[in-house]
Short mmCIF file of C-alpha atoms in Angstrom, two decimals:
data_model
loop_
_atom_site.label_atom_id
_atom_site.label_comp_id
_atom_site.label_asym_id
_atom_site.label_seq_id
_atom_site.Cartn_x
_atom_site.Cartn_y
_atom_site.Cartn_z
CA UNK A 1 113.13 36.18 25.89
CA UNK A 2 113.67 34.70 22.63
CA UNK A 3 110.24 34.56 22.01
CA UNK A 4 109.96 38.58 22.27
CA UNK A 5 112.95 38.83 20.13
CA UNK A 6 111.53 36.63 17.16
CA UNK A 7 108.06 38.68 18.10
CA UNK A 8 109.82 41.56 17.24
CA UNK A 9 111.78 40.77 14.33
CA UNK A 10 108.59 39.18 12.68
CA UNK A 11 107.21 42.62 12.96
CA UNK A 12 109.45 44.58 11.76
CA UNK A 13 110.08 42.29 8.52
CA UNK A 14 106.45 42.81 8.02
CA UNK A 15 106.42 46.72 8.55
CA UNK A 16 109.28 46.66 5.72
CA UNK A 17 107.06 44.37 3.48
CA UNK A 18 104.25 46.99 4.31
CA UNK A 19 106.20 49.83 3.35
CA UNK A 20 107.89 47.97 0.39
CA UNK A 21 104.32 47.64 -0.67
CA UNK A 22 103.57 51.18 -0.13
CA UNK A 23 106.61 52.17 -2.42
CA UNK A 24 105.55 50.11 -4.84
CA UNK A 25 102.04 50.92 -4.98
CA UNK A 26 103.19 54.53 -5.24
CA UNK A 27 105.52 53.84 -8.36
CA UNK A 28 102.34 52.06 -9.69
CA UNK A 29 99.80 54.95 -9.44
CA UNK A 30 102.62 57.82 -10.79
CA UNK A 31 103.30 55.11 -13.48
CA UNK A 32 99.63 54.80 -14.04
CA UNK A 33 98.92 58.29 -14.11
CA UNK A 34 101.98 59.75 -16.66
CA UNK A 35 101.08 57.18 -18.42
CA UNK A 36 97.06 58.48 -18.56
CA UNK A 37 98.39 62.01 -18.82
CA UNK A 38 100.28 61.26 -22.01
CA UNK A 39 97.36 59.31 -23.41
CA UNK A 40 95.08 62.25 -23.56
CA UNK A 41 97.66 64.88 -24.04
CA UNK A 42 98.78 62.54 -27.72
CA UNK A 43 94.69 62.26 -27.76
CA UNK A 44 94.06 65.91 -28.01
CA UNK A 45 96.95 66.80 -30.37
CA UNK A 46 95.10 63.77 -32.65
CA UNK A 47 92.08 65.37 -32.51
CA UNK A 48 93.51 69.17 -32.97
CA UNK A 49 95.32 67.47 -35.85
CA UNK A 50 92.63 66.33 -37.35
CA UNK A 51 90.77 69.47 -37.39
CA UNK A 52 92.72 70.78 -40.19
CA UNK A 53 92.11 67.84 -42.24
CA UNK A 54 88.52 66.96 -41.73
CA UNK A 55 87.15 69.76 -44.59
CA UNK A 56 85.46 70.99 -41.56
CA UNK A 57 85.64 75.45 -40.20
CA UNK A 58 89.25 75.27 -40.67
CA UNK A 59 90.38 73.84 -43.63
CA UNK A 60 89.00 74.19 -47.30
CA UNK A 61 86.10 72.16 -48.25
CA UNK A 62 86.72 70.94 -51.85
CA UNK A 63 88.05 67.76 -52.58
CA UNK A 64 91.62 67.48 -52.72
CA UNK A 65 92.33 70.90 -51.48
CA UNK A 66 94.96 71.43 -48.66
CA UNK A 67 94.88 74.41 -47.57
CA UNK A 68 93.77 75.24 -44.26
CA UNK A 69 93.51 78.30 -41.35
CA UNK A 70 97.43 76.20 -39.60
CA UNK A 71 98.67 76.73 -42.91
CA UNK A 72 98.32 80.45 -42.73
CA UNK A 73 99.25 80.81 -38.73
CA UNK A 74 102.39 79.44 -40.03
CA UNK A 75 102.76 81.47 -43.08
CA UNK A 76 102.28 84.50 -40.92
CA UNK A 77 104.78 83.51 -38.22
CA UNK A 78 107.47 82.69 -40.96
CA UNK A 79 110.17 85.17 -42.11
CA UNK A 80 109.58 86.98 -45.61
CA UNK A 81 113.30 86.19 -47.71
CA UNK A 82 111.96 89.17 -50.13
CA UNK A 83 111.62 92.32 -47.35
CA UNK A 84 113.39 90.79 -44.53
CA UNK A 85 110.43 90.76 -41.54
CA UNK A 86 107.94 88.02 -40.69
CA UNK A 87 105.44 87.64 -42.90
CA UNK A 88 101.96 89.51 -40.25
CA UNK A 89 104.16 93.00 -41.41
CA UNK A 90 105.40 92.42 -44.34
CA UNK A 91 103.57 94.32 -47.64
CA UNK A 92 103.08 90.66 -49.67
CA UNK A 93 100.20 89.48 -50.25
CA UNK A 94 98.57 86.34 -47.74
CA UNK A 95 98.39 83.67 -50.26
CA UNK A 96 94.85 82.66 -49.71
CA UNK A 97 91.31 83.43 -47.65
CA UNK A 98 88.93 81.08 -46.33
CA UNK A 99 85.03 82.29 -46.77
CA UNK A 100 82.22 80.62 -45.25
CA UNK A 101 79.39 79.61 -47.26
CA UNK A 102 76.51 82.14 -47.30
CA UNK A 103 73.48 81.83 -45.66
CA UNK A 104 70.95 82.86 -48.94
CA UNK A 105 69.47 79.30 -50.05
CA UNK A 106 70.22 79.73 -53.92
CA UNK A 107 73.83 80.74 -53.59
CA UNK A 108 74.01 78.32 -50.51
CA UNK A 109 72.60 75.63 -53.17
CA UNK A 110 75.52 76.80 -55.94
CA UNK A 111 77.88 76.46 -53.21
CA UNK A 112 76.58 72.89 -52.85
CA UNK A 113 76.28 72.17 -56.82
CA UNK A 114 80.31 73.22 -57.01
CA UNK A 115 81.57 71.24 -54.22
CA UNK A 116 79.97 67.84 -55.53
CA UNK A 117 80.44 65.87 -51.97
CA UNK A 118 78.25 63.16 -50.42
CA UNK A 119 80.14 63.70 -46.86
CA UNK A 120 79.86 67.55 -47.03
CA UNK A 121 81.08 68.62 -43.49
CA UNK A 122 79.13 70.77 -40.94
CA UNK A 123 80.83 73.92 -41.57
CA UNK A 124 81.99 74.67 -44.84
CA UNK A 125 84.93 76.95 -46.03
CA UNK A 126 86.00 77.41 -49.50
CA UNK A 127 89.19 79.44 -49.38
CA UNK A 128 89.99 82.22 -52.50
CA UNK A 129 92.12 80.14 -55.10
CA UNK A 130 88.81 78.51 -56.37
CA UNK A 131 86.69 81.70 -57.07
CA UNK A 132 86.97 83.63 -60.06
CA UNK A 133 87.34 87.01 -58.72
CA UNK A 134 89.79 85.41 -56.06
CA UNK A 135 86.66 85.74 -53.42
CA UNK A 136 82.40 85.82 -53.54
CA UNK A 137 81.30 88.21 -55.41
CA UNK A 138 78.14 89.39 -56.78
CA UNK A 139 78.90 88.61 -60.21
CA UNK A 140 80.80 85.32 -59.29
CA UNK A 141 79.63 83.87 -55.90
CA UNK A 142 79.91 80.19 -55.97
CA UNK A 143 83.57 78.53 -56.38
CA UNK A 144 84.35 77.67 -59.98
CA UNK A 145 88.12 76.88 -60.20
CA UNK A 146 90.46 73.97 -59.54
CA UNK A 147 87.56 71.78 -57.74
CA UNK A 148 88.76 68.56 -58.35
CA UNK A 149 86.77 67.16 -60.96
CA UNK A 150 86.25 67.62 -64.31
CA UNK A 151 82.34 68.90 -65.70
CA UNK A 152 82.23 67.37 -69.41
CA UNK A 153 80.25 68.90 -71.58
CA UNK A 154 78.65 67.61 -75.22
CA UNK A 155 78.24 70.28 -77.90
CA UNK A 156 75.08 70.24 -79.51
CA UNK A 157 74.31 70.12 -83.27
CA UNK A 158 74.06 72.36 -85.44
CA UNK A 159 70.71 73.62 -85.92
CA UNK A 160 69.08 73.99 -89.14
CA UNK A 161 66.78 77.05 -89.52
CA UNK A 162 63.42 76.42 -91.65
CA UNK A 163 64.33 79.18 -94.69
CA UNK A 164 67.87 76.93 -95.54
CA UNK A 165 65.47 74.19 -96.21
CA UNK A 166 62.85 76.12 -98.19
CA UNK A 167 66.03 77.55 -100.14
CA UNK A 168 67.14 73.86 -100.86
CA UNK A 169 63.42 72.81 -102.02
CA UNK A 170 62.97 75.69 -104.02
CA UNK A 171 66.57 74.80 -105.74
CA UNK A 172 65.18 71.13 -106.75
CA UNK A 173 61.82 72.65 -107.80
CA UNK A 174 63.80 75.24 -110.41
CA UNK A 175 66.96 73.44 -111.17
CA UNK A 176 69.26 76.58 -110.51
CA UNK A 177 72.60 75.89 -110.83
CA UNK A 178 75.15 74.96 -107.44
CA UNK A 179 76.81 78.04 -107.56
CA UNK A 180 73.70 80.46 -107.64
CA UNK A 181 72.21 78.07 -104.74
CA UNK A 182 75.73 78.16 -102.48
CA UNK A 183 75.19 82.05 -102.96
CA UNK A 184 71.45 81.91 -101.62
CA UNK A 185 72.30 79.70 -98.84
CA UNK A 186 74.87 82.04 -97.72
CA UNK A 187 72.83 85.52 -98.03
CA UNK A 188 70.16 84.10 -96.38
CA UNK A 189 72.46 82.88 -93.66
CA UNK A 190 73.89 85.80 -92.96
CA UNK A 191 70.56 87.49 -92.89
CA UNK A 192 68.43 85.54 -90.19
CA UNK A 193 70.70 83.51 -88.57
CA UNK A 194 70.08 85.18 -84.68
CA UNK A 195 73.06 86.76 -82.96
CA UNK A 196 74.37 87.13 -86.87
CA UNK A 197 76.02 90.99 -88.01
CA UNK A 198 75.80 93.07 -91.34
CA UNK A 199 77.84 95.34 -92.04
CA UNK A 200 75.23 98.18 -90.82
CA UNK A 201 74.33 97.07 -88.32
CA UNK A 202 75.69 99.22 -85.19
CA UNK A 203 77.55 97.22 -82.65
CA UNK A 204 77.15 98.00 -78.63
CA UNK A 205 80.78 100.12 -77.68
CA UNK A 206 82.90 98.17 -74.75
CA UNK A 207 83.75 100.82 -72.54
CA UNK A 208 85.86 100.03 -69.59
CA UNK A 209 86.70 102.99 -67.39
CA UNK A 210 88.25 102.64 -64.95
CA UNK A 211 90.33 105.98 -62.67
CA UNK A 212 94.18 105.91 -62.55
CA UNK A 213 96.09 109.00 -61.09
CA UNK A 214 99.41 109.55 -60.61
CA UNK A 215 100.76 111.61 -57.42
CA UNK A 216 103.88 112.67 -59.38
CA UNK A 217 102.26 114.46 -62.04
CA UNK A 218 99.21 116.51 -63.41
CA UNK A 219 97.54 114.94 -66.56
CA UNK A 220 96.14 117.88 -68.84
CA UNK A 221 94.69 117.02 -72.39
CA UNK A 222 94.64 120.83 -73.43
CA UNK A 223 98.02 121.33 -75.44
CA UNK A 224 99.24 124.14 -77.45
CA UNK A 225 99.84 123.99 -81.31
CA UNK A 226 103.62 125.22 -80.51
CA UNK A 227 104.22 122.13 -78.18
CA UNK A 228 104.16 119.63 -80.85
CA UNK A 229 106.14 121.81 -83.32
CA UNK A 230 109.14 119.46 -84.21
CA UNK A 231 111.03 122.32 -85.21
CA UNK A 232 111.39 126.09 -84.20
CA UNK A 233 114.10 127.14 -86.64
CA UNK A 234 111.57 127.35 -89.74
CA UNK A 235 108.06 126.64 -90.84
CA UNK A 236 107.36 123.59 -93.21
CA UNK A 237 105.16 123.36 -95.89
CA UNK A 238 102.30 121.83 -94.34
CA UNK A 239 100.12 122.84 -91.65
CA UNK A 240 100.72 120.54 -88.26
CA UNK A 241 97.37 118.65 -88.43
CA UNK A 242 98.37 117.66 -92.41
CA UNK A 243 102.03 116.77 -90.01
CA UNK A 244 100.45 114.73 -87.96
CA UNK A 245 98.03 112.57 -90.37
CA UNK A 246 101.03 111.86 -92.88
CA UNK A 247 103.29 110.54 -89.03
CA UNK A 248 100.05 108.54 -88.37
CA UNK A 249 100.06 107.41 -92.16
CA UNK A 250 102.93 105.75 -92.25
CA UNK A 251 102.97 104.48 -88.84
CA UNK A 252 99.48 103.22 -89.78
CA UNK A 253 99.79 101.94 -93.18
CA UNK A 254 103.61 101.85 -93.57
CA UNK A 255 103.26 103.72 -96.95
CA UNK A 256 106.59 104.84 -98.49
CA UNK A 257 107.74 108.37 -98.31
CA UNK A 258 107.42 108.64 -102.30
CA UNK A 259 103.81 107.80 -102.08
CA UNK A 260 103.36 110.40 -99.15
CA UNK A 261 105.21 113.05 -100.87
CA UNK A 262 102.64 112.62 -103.74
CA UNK A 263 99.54 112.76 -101.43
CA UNK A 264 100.40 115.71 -99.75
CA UNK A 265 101.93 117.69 -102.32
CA UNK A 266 105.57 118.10 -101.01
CA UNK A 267 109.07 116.12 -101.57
CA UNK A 268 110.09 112.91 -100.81
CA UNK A 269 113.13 114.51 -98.38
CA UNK A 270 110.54 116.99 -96.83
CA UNK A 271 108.34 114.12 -95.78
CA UNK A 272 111.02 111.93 -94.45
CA UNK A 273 112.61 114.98 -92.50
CA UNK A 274 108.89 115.80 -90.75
CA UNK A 275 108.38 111.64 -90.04
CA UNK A 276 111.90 112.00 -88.08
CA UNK A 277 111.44 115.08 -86.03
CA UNK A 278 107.72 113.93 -85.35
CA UNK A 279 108.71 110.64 -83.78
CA UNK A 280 110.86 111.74 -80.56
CA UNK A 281 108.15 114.29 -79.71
CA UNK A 282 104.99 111.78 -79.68
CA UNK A 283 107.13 109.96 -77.45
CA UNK A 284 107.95 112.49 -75.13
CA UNK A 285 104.08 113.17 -75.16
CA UNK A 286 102.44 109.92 -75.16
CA UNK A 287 104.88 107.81 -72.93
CA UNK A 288 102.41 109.24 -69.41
CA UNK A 289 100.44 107.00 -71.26
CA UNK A 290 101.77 103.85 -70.34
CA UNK A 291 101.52 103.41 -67.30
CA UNK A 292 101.36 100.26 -65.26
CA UNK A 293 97.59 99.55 -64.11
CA UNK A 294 96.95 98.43 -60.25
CA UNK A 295 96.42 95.04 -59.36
CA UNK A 296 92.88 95.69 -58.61
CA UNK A 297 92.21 97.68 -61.55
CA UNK A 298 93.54 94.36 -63.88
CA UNK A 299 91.44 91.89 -61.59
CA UNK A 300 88.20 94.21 -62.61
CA UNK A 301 88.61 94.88 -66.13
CA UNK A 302 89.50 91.03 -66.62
CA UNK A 303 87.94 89.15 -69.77
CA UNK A 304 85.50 86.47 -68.87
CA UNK A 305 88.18 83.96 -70.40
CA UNK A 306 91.17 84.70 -67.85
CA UNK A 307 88.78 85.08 -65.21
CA UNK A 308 87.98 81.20 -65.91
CA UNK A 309 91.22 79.67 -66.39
CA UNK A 310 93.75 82.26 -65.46
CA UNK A 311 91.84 84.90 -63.05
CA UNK A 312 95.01 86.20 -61.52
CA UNK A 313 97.03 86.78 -64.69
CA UNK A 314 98.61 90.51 -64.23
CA UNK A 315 100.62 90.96 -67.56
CA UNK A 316 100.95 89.10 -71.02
CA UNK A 317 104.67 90.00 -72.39
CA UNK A 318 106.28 89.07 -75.32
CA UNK A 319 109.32 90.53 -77.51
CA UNK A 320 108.22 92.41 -81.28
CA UNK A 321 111.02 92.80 -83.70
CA UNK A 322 111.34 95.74 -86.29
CA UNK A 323 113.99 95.63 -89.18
CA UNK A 324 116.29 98.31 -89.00
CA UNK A 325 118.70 99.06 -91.96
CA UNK A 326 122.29 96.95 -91.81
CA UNK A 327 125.01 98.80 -89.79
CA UNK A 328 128.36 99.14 -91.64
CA UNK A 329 130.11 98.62 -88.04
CA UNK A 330 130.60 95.01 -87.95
CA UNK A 331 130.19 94.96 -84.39
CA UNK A 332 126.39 96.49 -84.24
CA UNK A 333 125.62 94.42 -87.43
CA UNK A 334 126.57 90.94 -85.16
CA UNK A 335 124.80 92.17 -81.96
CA UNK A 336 121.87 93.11 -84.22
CA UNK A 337 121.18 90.01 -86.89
CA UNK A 338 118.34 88.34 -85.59
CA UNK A 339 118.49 84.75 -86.57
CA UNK A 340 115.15 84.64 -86.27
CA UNK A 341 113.86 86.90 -88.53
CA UNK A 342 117.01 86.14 -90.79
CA UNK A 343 117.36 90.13 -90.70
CA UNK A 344 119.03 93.25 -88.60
CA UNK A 345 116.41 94.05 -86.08
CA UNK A 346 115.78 96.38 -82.74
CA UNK A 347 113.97 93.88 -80.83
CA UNK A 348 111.94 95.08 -77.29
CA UNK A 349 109.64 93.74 -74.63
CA UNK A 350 105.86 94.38 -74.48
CA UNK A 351 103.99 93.88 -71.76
CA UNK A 352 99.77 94.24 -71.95
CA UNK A 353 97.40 93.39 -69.45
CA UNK A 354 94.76 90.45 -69.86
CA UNK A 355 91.76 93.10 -71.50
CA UNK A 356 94.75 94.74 -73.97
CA UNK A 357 95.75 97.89 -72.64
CA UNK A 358 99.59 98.05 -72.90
CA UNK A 359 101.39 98.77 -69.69
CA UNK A 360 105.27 98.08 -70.42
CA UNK A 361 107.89 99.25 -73.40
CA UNK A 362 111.30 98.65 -73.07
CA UNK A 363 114.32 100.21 -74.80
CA UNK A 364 115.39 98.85 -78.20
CA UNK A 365 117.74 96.08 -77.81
CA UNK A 366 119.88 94.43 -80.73
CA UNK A 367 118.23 91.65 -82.72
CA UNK A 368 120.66 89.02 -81.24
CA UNK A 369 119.30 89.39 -77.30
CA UNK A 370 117.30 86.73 -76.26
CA UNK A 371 113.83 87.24 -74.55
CA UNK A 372 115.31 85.87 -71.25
CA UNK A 373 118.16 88.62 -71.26
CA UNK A 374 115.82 91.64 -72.43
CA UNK A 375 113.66 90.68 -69.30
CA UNK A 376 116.41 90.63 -67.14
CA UNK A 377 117.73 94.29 -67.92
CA UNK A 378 114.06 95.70 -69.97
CA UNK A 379 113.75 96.72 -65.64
CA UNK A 380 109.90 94.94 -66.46
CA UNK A 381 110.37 92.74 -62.83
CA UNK A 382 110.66 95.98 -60.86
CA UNK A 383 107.05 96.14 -61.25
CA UNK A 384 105.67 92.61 -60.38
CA UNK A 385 104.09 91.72 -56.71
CA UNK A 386 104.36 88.19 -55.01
CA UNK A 387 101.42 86.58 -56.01
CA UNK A 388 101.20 87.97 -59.71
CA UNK A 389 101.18 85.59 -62.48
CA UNK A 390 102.81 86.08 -65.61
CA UNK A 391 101.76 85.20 -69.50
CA UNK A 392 104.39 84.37 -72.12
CA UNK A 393 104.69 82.02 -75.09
CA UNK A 394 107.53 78.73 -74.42
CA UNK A 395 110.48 80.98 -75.86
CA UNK A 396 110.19 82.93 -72.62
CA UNK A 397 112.52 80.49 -69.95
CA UNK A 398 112.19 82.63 -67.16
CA UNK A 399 111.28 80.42 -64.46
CA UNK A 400 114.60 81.15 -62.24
CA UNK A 401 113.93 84.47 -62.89
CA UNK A 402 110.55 85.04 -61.18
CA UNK A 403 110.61 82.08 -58.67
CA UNK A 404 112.26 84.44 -55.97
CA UNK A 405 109.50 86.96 -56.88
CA UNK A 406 107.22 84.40 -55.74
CA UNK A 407 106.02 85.27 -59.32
CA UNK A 408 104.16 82.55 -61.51
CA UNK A 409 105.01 81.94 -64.94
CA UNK A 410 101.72 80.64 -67.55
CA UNK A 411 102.64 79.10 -70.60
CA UNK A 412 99.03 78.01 -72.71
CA UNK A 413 99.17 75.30 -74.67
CA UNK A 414 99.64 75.45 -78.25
CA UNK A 415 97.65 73.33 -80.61
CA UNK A 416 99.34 72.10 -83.78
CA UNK A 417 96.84 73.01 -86.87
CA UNK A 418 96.10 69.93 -89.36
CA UNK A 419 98.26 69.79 -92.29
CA UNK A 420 95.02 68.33 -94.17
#
């Protein structure tokens, strides 16, 4: 009987050892297999991780270039602070493309040439801030800008055409004097040196036309003689063409009103009284001529030089001063002494674009305004776009300004000429 009993209780203690075992061998394999599941899950983020940063389909292929296709998933997912909506619906601009190299051999080749890498990845993307034209174009297809090295180039020398040194021997041969040979030198310079002008000679025109309509109003260049009379009380002496040249005159040459008087036959008082009442109607006629030019109309009309080193420049500004005579209010006369120009001036904003068409006047201000304030309230931000960059000389601190824009601010350098 005691025998069973031990029996018994021997196998029990070794069913609980069995399923003790069990348990544990249980705990072991879920251990075993969170512990597998986490290593590939961490594996695969690794590897997705990577893919941005491998210069490979979705990141940009030059050296030292971050930008990549998670960048812009983010970007677009992100809230715009400027219209209030996420950034897939709002109107700014994305702040860069990525474009796959081409499949032609030569530009495919170019492509290679710019990029300069020994490990050049299996699919390459090159996104828009390193082409000219901000993408591939026909005139610009290979990526030129910001690609992380430097090309140095060593100017030649000057080359010596075969007439300067016939001149020189035929100077030791007759003994002319210096002068007369400096003279020779320089005609005959001037006359075969290749790519050289005269002054007949007729240069190509640069014509740049470009369309630019505005919904709000009809542009007509057929006016009548009676809409640029300055005055309808009484006739003046001169006809409105002679009117017109003298306004243009002075404008043009700033000649005094005593030496205008005496070219066209009239007073001194007569000509100043046409100047004034000619000025407030060319600007009611010729201010539909500022207007401010689209961003694509800029990016296409753009000199060769911004194109390399500032392509997306959209406006050069900077303030022009004209002396006006001292107010006797001692009021205006403080808020318009420029100390500056060490004068009473009307000072105002100007705004061009890179290939010198202007596109922004502002109202006269007092000499005394600084160019920071006269941006501020010229209304010249109401037309910039996020993603415009902006030209001014180092007076102009307007950094705080544009940053919420999103607006860029380009000050060149400025070399200091040699004294000797």
């Amino acid at each position: 009987m005691c025998a069973a009993i031990d029996l018994s209780r021997g196998a029990a203690a070794i069913a609980l050892m069995i399923d003790n075992a069990r348990a544990l061998i249980t705990t072991i394999s879920i251990f075993c297999l969170h512990f597998v599941f986490h290593y590939f899950l961490i594996r695969f983020l690794m590897e997705s991780e990577n893919k941005y940063k491998t210069g490979g389909g979705n990141s940009c292929s030059v050296h030292g270039c971050s930008n990549n296709r998670k960048k812009i998933t983010l970007w677009k997912k992100s809230m715009c602070e400027l219209h209030g909506e996420m950034h897939d619906h709002c109107p700014c601009l994305i702040p860069y493309r990525l474009h796959v190299m081409p499949s032609k051999e030569l530009i495919r080749l170019e492509w290679i040439k710019s990029l300069n890498r020994k490990d050049l990845p299996k699919n390459v993307y090159v996104c828009s801030e390193h082409f000219i034209d901000g993408k591939p174009t026909d005139r610009n297809p290979s990526p030129k800008l910001k690609m992380g090295y430097e090309n140095k180039t060593t100017p030649g020398r000057r080359k010596i055409l075969k007439h300067q040194l016939s001149v020189k021997k035929r100077k030791l041969e007759t003994g002319d004097s210096d002068s007369d040979m400096e003279i020779t030198e320089l005609d005959t310079t001037l006359e075969s040196e290749p790519g050289a002008s005269t002054p007949y000679e007729k240069l190509p025109e640069a014509i740049c036309s470009f369309n630019v309509i505005e919904a709000s109003s009809t542009v007509s260049t057929q006016y009548l003689e009676s809409d640029f009379l300055p005055q309808k009380d009484h006739t003046f002496q001169l006809e409105v063409a002679d009117q017109l040249l003298l306004v243009l005159m002075r404008l043009k040459l700033n000649l005094i009103f005593d030496d205008l008087c005496r070219r066209f036959g009239i007073s001194s008082g007569l000509a100043c009284k046409i100047f004034n009442s000619w000025i407030p109607v060319l600007a009611d006629k010729l201010k539909s001529l500022i207007v401010w030019l689209p961003r694509e109309v800029i990016r296409d009309c753009c000199p060769e030089s911004f194109r390399e080193n500032y392509p997306r420049t959209t406006c050069i500004i900077d303030c022009a001063e004209t002396f006006i005579q001292r107010p006797t209010n001692l009021r205006s006369r403080g808020e318009t002494y420029s100390n500056y120009k060490s004068h009473n001036t009307a000072k105002y904003l100007v705004g061009i674009s890179p290939h010198g068409q202007i596109m922004f006047i502002s109202k006269a201000f007092g000499g005394r305004a600084s160019d920071k304030f006269i941006v501020e309230k010229s209304g010249f931000m109401n037309y910039l776009l996020p993603g415009d960059e902006i030209m001014a000389d180092r007076g102009f601190t307007i950094d705080d300004l544009l940053f919420p824009l999103r607006v860029k601010l380009n000050i060149p350098a400025f070399t200091k000429t040699n004294p000797s």
